Amino acid sequence: MAESIGAYLVRRLEEEGVDHVFGVPGDYCLTFFSLLEKSPITVVNTCDEQGAGFAADAYARMKGLGACAITYCVGGLKVANAIAQAYAERSPVIVISGAPGLHEQQRNSLLHHRVRDFDTQLRVFRELTVGATLLDDPLTAASEIERMFALARRYSRPVYIELPRDMAIAEIGPLTTRPLPPETSDAEALAVAVAEAVEQISISRRPVILAGEELHRFHLQEALTQLVERTGIPVAATIMGKSVFPESHPAYIGVYEGAMGQEAVRDYVEKSDCLVLLGAMMTDINLGLYTANIKRRYAIYAAKDRVAVGVHAYDDVRVEDFVHGLAAHPWEKRVVEPYRHPERPGPFTATDNKVTIEAVMRQISAFIEDDMIVIADPGDALFGASDLYISDGAHFLSPAYYCSLGFAVPASIGVKAAAPKLRPLVLVGDGAFQMTGMELSTAARFGMNPIVIVLDNDGYGTERPMLDRRFNDVLRWRYSEIVRVIGGGSGFRVTSEKEMEAALAQARANDSGWSLIHVVLDRDDHSSALKRLTAKLGERVRGKR
C-alpha cells in the first residue's frame, strides 16, 4: 500500500523512539495531527507553542530525541525561542511545521499567517537549527526526512521540517540516498591526541576532571565513570553538567562555577596543574561570568566542536573517540590529594522562623529522593540549586546557558513523558512562572504529578541587585489558589520553615496529581551564589570594569 509523506514521517518518529509529540494544532497542520493521533504516538497538545518547545527540549534531553508539531508562522515563530535554546544547549528536537499547500501558494499570495514571503519561517529556522528542509517534492521527501534525523542525532541539535498541507497526503517516493556519510576520527590524529593527553595527565601532580553536559548528550557518562575508576582523578561538574557524574562517588568534589561556586571547589580546581575539561561548554554561566581561573596552556579540552591538549588542537578527532580512548588506556591508578567529599545532607530541623531561600534549598536537599528529577528555572532557582545533593537515581536539568525564563514547568511535562518513573521537582521564580505556569493545565490533563515550588520574591529578583527599578516588579499572584482554576492538584502557601516542611510532605503524598508550593520570600532574599553573580553583572551594567 502506498505511504504518504506525512505517514512516513510519523512512522520514522515512532521508529526513532519518539512516543510523544508536543504541540498546538492549526489548520495548516491538522492533517499531520490526524496522522499522529492514528498512530501509537501520544499527542500532548500544550497550552502554548513555547510550552510545547520547552517540553520537547526536555524530552529530548532525557530520551535522545524529541519532537514538536506546530502550525505555520503563528505557531512556528512562537516556538522559535525554545528551539533557539535547544540549539544553544545541544538538544535534538525535530520541529515539524505545517504550511500552506503548494497549490494554494501559487493561486493566492495573501494567505493567513504569512509574514513576508512564504519561505520566511523556513529562513528563520535555518538560523536556529542544524538543518532545515521544505518537503515540496515527493521524490526527495524520504531522503530529506532521513537527512534531518541524521543531523539531529549526529550533532545533538534541533532540525526543522516544513510540511505543506497538500504534501502531507501526497504519496512518498522511495528512499534514494544515504542521509549522511559516516563520521570518523582521523586514526593517527586520535592516537597522538590520546597519547599526549595521557602523558600530560601522568606527569601532573594534581589532575582534575571538569565534566560537562555534552557527556550526557553524546552518551559518554559510562566512559567517564570508567576513566575515573581507572585513574582515581577527582571530578567536578559544571552547573549544566550537574548529575552527569554520580554525586555519591568518592571522586566527586562538587559544582565548579568560578567565583559563583563554593570556595573549596574553586580552590581545588584552580590549583590543578592538569585540568581535563570533558564535554564542558565554556559559557559565561558555567565559568561564573568568566571569573574562572583556568590555565588553558596546561588544560585538556574535549568537546563536540574541538579537541585540544594544551596549545595543540586536533580538528579531526571526535570527542566520543577521544573520551573512549582515555577510558580504555591501561592507567596506573594514582593517589591524588584528598578532598572532603560533599556528604548527603541529613534531616532538616524546621523551626517557626520565616522561610528564606537558604532554608528552602536545605529543606529541598534533604527532601530529594532517588526517583526525582530537579528542574531549575534560570535565576535564583538555578543558582540556589547548584549546591543541592543529587542522589544517584535522581537527575538535574536546567537551561543554564541560554537561560530562557519559563522553561521549568513545561519541561516537567516533557520529562514525565520521557521518563514516567521520575517525579519532576520544579524550582521556578514568580516572574518565570507567570510566563508558562499555565502548562500545569497540560500536566493535569495528562495525569502528571510534578511538584512545583514557586519562589516568590515579588518580581525579577535576579535583576534587582544589578539595577532595581519598577520594571522588575510583577503582580503578586495567589499562586496556591491556581488549583481552583485548573483542578487535579493541590496548592500550598508557606511563610515559615515548618509550613514548608508540611507542604513538602503533603506534596510527596499526593503522587496522583500535581502540587504547587507557593514560597513567600522577602524581596531582597537571595542565595549567596546569586549575590556573587549579580554583583559582577551589576558592574558591567553600570559600565565598570
XYZ file of C-alpha atoms in Angstrom:
545
model
C 0.000 0.000 0.000
C 1.296 3.454 -0.897
C 2.506 5.598 2.008
C 2.027 9.347 2.238
C 4.787 11.800 3.191
C 3.010 12.549 6.462
C 2.562 8.861 7.313
C 6.225 8.171 6.532
C 7.304 10.970 8.872
C 5.074 9.653 11.669
C 6.417 6.128 11.197
C 10.013 7.307 11.322
C 9.364 9.245 14.528
C 7.992 6.095 16.099
C 10.950 4.008 14.867
C 13.355 6.553 16.371
C 11.772 6.070 19.791
C 9.707 9.259 19.853
C 6.467 8.179 21.530
C 5.216 11.668 22.460
C 4.918 14.720 20.205
C 4.204 18.103 21.801
C 2.406 20.879 20.002
C -0.587 23.063 19.250
C -2.761 22.249 16.212
C -3.666 24.720 13.495
C -5.383 24.450 10.139
C -2.143 24.020 8.179
C -1.118 21.008 10.268
C -4.453 19.334 11.079
C -3.839 16.525 8.586
C -0.482 15.750 10.189
C -2.007 15.849 13.693
C -4.672 13.426 12.492
C -1.965 11.038 11.284
C -0.205 11.317 14.637
C -3.408 10.555 16.501
C -3.990 7.412 14.453
C -0.502 6.157 15.358
C 0.817 4.775 18.668
C 2.399 8.203 19.340
C 0.735 10.278 22.071
C -0.056 13.851 21.060
C 0.473 16.202 24.006
C -1.289 19.405 22.980
C 0.063 22.108 25.264
C -1.437 25.467 26.201
C 1.070 27.389 24.089
C 3.659 26.672 21.402
C 6.562 27.847 23.538
C 5.473 25.359 26.179
C 5.492 22.648 23.506
C 9.022 23.606 22.511
C 10.304 23.545 26.092
C 8.589 20.188 26.714
C 10.086 18.686 23.545
C 13.515 20.038 24.539
C 13.323 18.388 27.972
C 12.019 15.164 26.407
C 14.975 15.155 24.004
C 17.468 15.697 26.838
C 16.050 12.638 28.580
C 15.487 10.272 25.619
C 17.953 11.456 22.993
C 15.382 12.790 20.514
C 12.200 14.845 20.859
C 9.615 16.383 18.553
C 7.116 19.217 18.440
C 4.478 19.955 15.812
C 3.018 23.386 15.185
C 1.295 25.428 12.511
C 2.729 27.962 10.101
C 4.280 31.206 11.448
C 1.840 31.971 14.282
C 2.920 28.670 15.798
C 6.418 28.343 14.413
C 7.574 31.813 15.376
C 6.214 31.324 18.899
C 8.236 28.136 19.325
C 11.375 29.758 17.887
C 12.734 30.874 21.276
C 12.508 27.378 22.731
C 14.249 25.916 19.679
C 16.973 28.555 19.870
C 17.638 27.322 23.398
C 17.681 23.713 22.208
C 20.260 24.661 19.586
C 22.436 26.563 22.051
C 22.374 23.728 24.576
C 22.579 20.804 22.130
C 19.143 19.250 22.479
C 17.975 17.281 19.400
C 14.384 18.360 18.725
C 12.575 17.618 15.462
C 10.416 20.669 14.654
C 7.573 19.833 12.276
C 5.562 22.748 10.960
C 2.536 22.752 8.732
C 2.408 25.278 5.898
C 0.060 26.432 3.151
C -0.301 23.900 0.359
C 1.925 24.376 -2.684
C -1.062 24.886 -4.967
C -2.573 27.428 -2.550
C 0.649 29.417 -2.601
C 0.587 29.573 -6.392
C -3.029 30.768 -6.504
C -3.123 33.275 -3.647
C -0.260 35.245 -2.158
C -2.287 36.691 0.754
C -2.923 33.535 2.774
C -3.440 33.896 6.525
C -0.381 33.623 8.828
C 2.010 34.695 6.080
C 4.577 37.296 7.172
C 6.648 38.459 4.217
C 7.373 35.621 1.803
C 6.157 32.048 2.008
C 9.656 30.919 2.984
C 10.056 33.453 5.825
C 9.680 30.856 8.580
C 11.959 28.404 6.802
C 14.680 31.052 6.619
C 14.253 31.890 10.303
C 14.700 28.272 11.325
C 17.793 27.874 9.188
C 19.428 30.160 11.754
C 18.115 28.170 14.739
C 18.765 24.580 13.667
C 21.496 22.380 12.295
C 19.327 21.577 9.288
C 16.083 22.842 7.747
C 14.088 21.471 4.832
C 10.860 22.038 2.891
C 9.133 18.815 1.820
C 7.903 20.102 -1.525
C 8.859 17.117 -3.702
C 7.551 13.561 -3.082
C 10.586 12.115 -4.847
C 13.086 13.655 -2.396
C 10.933 13.783 0.755
C 12.147 10.467 2.216
C 15.792 11.378 1.707
C 15.244 14.805 3.258
C 13.477 13.336 6.291
C 16.308 10.862 6.828
C 18.888 13.634 6.453
C 17.155 15.714 9.128
C 17.013 12.797 11.555
C 20.673 12.007 10.952
C 21.726 15.633 11.514
C 19.782 15.828 14.777
C 21.372 12.618 16.033
C 24.913 13.456 14.936
C 25.116 16.992 16.288
C 22.548 16.698 19.099
C 20.816 19.817 17.870
C 17.352 20.646 16.503
C 16.242 20.368 12.901
C 13.254 21.850 11.094
C 10.870 20.103 8.688
C 8.238 22.181 6.878
C 5.338 20.145 5.532
C 2.834 21.918 3.230
C -0.606 20.538 3.972
C -1.170 19.127 0.494
C 2.181 17.340 0.660
C 1.187 15.612 3.932
C -1.143 13.321 1.951
C 0.995 13.065 -1.216
C 2.446 9.627 -1.977
C 6.108 9.495 -0.974
C 8.803 8.298 -3.352
C 11.437 5.685 -2.500
C 14.464 6.489 -0.338
C 17.255 7.021 -2.833
C 20.268 8.388 -0.947
C 22.101 7.748 2.292
C 21.391 10.526 4.799
C 24.975 11.379 5.823
C 28.424 9.882 5.339
C 29.796 8.210 8.484
C 31.643 10.467 10.907
C 35.033 9.143 11.998
C 38.160 10.458 13.642
C 41.468 10.564 11.834
C 43.103 7.468 13.351
C 46.612 8.925 13.520
C 45.454 12.245 14.971
C 43.344 10.391 17.561
C 46.267 8.244 18.652
C 48.539 11.282 19.005
C 45.900 13.279 20.897
C 45.228 10.467 23.372
C 48.952 9.817 23.844
C 49.671 13.491 24.524
C 46.773 13.710 26.968
C 47.878 10.549 28.774
C 51.408 11.917 29.131
C 50.204 15.260 30.470
C 47.893 13.604 32.991
C 50.567 11.124 34.064
C 53.200 13.753 34.886
C 50.776 16.059 36.667
C 50.584 16.162 40.435
C 47.009 17.354 40.788
C 44.791 16.469 37.812
C 41.070 17.261 37.962
C 38.278 16.403 35.530
C 35.634 19.056 34.850
C 32.618 17.181 33.459
C 30.047 18.950 31.309
C 26.668 18.462 29.678
C 27.957 17.063 26.377
C 28.947 13.844 28.142
C 25.240 13.277 28.628
C 24.248 14.470 25.151
C 26.666 12.054 23.453
C 26.204 9.140 25.874
C 29.676 9.302 27.414
C 28.767 9.031 31.102
C 29.794 5.389 31.340
C 33.151 6.159 29.709
C 33.686 8.994 32.202
C 32.999 6.682 35.144
C 35.376 4.094 33.688
C 38.100 6.737 33.301
C 37.652 7.925 36.887
C 37.618 4.385 38.283
C 40.853 3.566 36.466
C 42.713 6.745 37.300
C 41.328 7.943 40.623
C 41.162 11.508 39.262
C 38.680 13.750 41.152
C 35.669 15.092 39.231
C 33.918 18.438 39.402
C 30.860 19.247 37.287
C 29.732 22.415 35.554
C 26.287 23.680 36.522
C 24.990 22.466 33.133
C 26.667 19.111 33.746
C 25.327 18.664 37.278
C 24.375 14.989 37.880
C 26.309 13.817 34.776
C 28.619 12.044 37.278
C 27.281 10.325 40.427
C 27.426 12.817 43.287
C 27.768 9.983 45.815
C 31.008 8.827 44.176
C 34.116 9.375 46.347
C 35.819 11.140 43.426
C 33.102 13.796 43.095
C 34.006 17.169 44.594
C 31.071 19.411 43.615
C 29.970 22.038 41.078
C 32.634 24.394 39.728
C 31.326 27.860 38.805
C 34.304 30.163 39.218
C 33.613 32.886 41.779
C 29.929 31.892 41.882
C 30.612 28.490 43.394
C 31.854 27.172 46.698
C 35.308 28.433 47.557
C 36.669 24.979 48.415
C 35.706 23.584 44.980
C 37.056 26.636 43.196
C 40.347 26.459 45.063
C 40.791 22.741 44.357
C 40.029 23.045 40.640
C 42.053 26.193 40.000
C 45.144 24.805 41.728
C 45.142 21.844 39.345
C 48.202 21.514 37.143
C 46.167 19.470 34.620
C 42.502 20.325 34.216
C 40.714 17.842 31.957
C 37.575 19.505 30.552
C 35.314 16.848 29.063
C 32.120 17.875 27.299
C 32.043 21.229 29.091
C 30.748 24.243 27.175
C 32.876 27.262 28.069
C 29.918 29.559 28.709
C 29.809 32.591 30.979
C 27.459 30.908 33.458
C 29.467 27.658 33.537
C 32.559 29.725 34.250
C 30.993 32.088 36.773
C 30.899 35.021 34.353
C 34.436 34.228 33.322
C 35.695 34.555 36.880
C 37.123 31.068 36.407
C 40.901 30.960 36.533
C 41.765 28.156 34.145
C 45.317 27.753 32.864
C 44.475 26.666 29.333
C 48.100 26.010 28.457
C 48.011 23.097 30.885
C 44.410 22.072 30.200
C 42.984 19.254 28.134
C 39.762 20.217 26.374
C 37.422 17.838 24.575
C 34.005 18.886 23.282
C 31.935 18.270 20.176
C 33.403 21.196 18.269
C 37.021 20.964 19.408
C 39.640 18.687 20.957
C 42.850 20.257 22.258
C 45.702 19.232 24.531
C 47.420 22.332 25.829
C 48.018 24.543 22.803
C 47.763 21.652 20.340
C 44.379 21.441 18.588
C 43.166 18.230 16.938
C 40.465 19.184 14.453
C 39.877 15.692 13.070
C 39.262 13.992 16.410
C 35.734 13.294 17.671
C 35.067 13.893 21.362
C 33.411 10.464 21.573
C 36.531 8.674 20.326
C 38.844 10.798 22.466
C 36.963 10.115 25.712
C 36.675 6.401 24.935
C 40.390 6.372 24.121
C 41.264 7.860 27.503
C 38.929 5.458 29.285
C 40.443 2.427 27.549
C 44.055 3.328 28.365
C 45.781 0.951 30.847
C 46.252 3.535 33.592
C 48.117 3.053 36.808
C 45.675 4.160 39.465
C 47.155 7.008 41.433
C 46.643 8.509 44.842
C 45.619 12.120 44.463
C 45.410 14.883 47.017
C 42.389 14.132 49.225
C 39.292 16.270 49.068
C 36.494 16.339 51.602
C 33.661 14.719 49.697
C 30.317 16.540 49.995
C 28.087 14.252 52.027
C 24.351 13.978 51.539
C 22.662 16.383 53.945
C 20.869 14.943 56.933
C 17.342 15.787 58.054
C 16.483 19.472 58.225
C 15.088 20.598 61.570
C 12.373 23.079 60.704
C 11.507 25.957 63.038
C 8.871 28.659 63.146
C 11.372 31.055 61.571
C 10.385 32.906 58.443
C 11.328 30.910 55.382
C 14.431 32.021 53.443
C 15.946 30.896 50.162
C 18.824 29.287 52.065
C 16.449 27.337 54.313
C 14.305 26.304 51.328
C 17.299 24.852 49.487
C 18.442 22.966 52.594
C 14.956 21.524 53.029
C 14.765 20.545 49.362
C 18.199 18.931 49.510
C 17.023 16.725 52.366
C 13.708 16.084 50.566
C 15.029 14.839 47.196
C 14.561 11.122 46.612
C 16.108 8.743 44.101
C 13.030 8.784 41.857
C 13.040 12.560 41.401
C 14.464 14.975 38.857
C 15.146 18.572 39.841
C 14.251 21.017 37.059
C 15.532 24.504 37.865
C 14.466 27.620 36.003
C 17.099 30.330 35.412
C 17.580 32.755 38.291
C 17.891 32.011 41.972
C 16.046 28.748 41.386
C 19.139 27.682 39.419
C 21.887 29.357 41.429
C 20.477 28.250 44.746
C 20.045 24.707 43.401
C 23.668 24.340 42.343
C 24.554 23.154 45.857
C 21.746 20.606 46.080
C 22.797 16.998 46.596
C 21.502 14.907 43.670
C 21.491 11.247 44.656
C 22.454 8.529 42.196
C 18.938 7.717 40.996
C 17.924 11.351 40.733
C 18.682 13.851 37.981
C 19.180 17.579 37.489
C 18.056 19.638 34.500
C 18.360 23.341 33.768
C 18.920 25.610 30.736
C 21.988 27.167 32.336
C 23.494 28.634 29.148
C 20.691 30.177 27.071
C 18.763 30.791 30.295
C 15.243 31.344 28.956
C 12.807 32.037 31.784
C 9.749 29.828 31.850
C 11.472 26.578 30.879
C 10.936 24.516 34.011
C 7.151 23.995 34.255
C 6.637 22.832 30.632
C 9.915 20.908 30.857
C 8.374 18.824 33.646
C 5.765 17.637 31.128
C 8.441 16.546 28.665
C 10.429 14.806 31.406
C 7.388 12.953 32.727
C 6.502 11.760 29.213
C 10.077 10.602 28.588
C 10.675 9.014 31.994
C 7.354 8.167 33.666
C 9.031 6.704 36.757
C 10.733 10.006 37.598
C 8.860 12.648 39.547
C 9.676 16.221 38.488
C 10.560 18.677 41.258
C 10.331 22.111 39.664
C 12.057 25.179 41.102
C 10.801 28.370 39.459
C 10.674 32.066 40.258
C 7.429 34.009 40.359
C 8.236 36.015 37.228
C 9.102 32.901 35.229
C 6.024 31.074 36.476
C 3.801 33.847 35.156
C 5.229 33.179 31.684
C 4.499 29.454 31.342
C 2.887 28.251 34.585
C -0.339 27.711 32.624
C 1.199 24.430 31.425
C 0.154 22.938 34.769
C -3.154 22.589 32.941
C -1.423 20.229 30.497
C 0.051 18.278 33.411
C -3.406 17.950 34.963
C -4.974 16.853 31.683
C -2.440 14.095 31.168
C -2.416 12.925 34.796
C 1.142 14.068 35.565
C 2.387 14.749 39.084
C 5.110 17.424 39.175
C 5.867 19.204 42.428
C 6.236 22.888 41.542
C 7.912 25.207 44.050
C 7.301 28.865 43.201
C 9.949 31.093 44.798
C 8.018 34.330 45.184
C 10.281 37.300 45.914
C 7.926 39.819 44.340
C 9.462 40.107 40.877
C 12.659 39.577 38.927
C 14.973 39.046 41.890
C 17.974 38.169 39.739
C 17.981 41.656 38.262
C 17.362 43.706 41.405
C 20.976 43.614 42.664
C 22.135 44.733 39.204
C 19.752 47.627 38.688
C 16.498 47.861 40.601
C 13.577 49.837 39.222
C 9.821 49.339 38.964
C 10.296 47.336 35.753
C 11.452 44.407 37.929
C 8.071 44.201 39.678
C 5.329 41.705 38.851
C 1.832 41.353 40.282
C 1.899 39.090 43.313
C -0.462 36.238 42.414
C -2.169 33.894 44.849
C -0.276 31.002 43.297
C -1.544 28.289 45.638
C -5.130 29.034 44.586
C -4.474 28.161 40.930
C -5.698 24.684 41.808
C -9.216 26.155 41.989
C -8.952 27.076 38.300
C -7.127 24.054 36.899
C -8.157 21.243 39.258
C -6.427 17.905 39.645
C -3.813 19.146 42.078
C -3.003 20.631 45.459
C -1.813 24.101 46.425
C 0.080 25.315 49.494
C 1.197 28.749 50.667
C 4.151 28.795 53.050
C 5.811 31.567 55.028
C 7.744 29.571 57.655
C 10.126 26.618 57.734
C 7.527 24.403 59.452
C 4.913 25.267 56.860
C 7.418 24.358 54.141
C 8.117 21.030 55.843
C 4.411 20.217 55.988
C 3.821 21.272 52.373
C 6.663 19.109 51.090
C 5.315 16.093 52.977
C 1.803 16.586 51.591
C 3.141 17.122 48.064
C 5.111 13.897 48.283
C 2.000 12.019 49.414
C -0.020 13.465 46.511
C 1.514 11.212 43.872
C -1.617 11.062 41.721
C -1.654 14.742 40.776
C 0.369 17.937 40.600
C 1.289 20.055 43.614
C 2.247 23.707 43.850
C 4.049 25.189 46.851
C 3.981 28.989 46.971
C 7.025 30.092 48.991
C 6.711 33.717 50.131
C 10.189 35.239 50.371
C 11.472 38.668 51.273
C 12.012 40.907 48.272
C 15.779 41.101 48.897
C 16.370 37.484 49.910
C 18.960 35.965 47.551
C 21.218 32.933 47.539
C 24.913 33.552 48.102
C 25.664 32.368 44.549
C 23.238 34.901 43.110
C 24.714 37.689 45.197
C 28.172 36.964 43.810
C 26.881 36.686 40.244
C 24.727 39.802 40.212
C 27.466 41.872 41.808
C 29.649 41.061 38.815
C 26.812 41.649 36.319
C 25.961 44.927 38.009
C 29.481 46.170 37.402
C 29.020 45.559 33.686
C 25.573 47.172 33.543
C 26.906 50.295 35.276
C 29.909 50.419 32.945
C 32.581 49.344 35.433
C 35.437 47.036 34.526
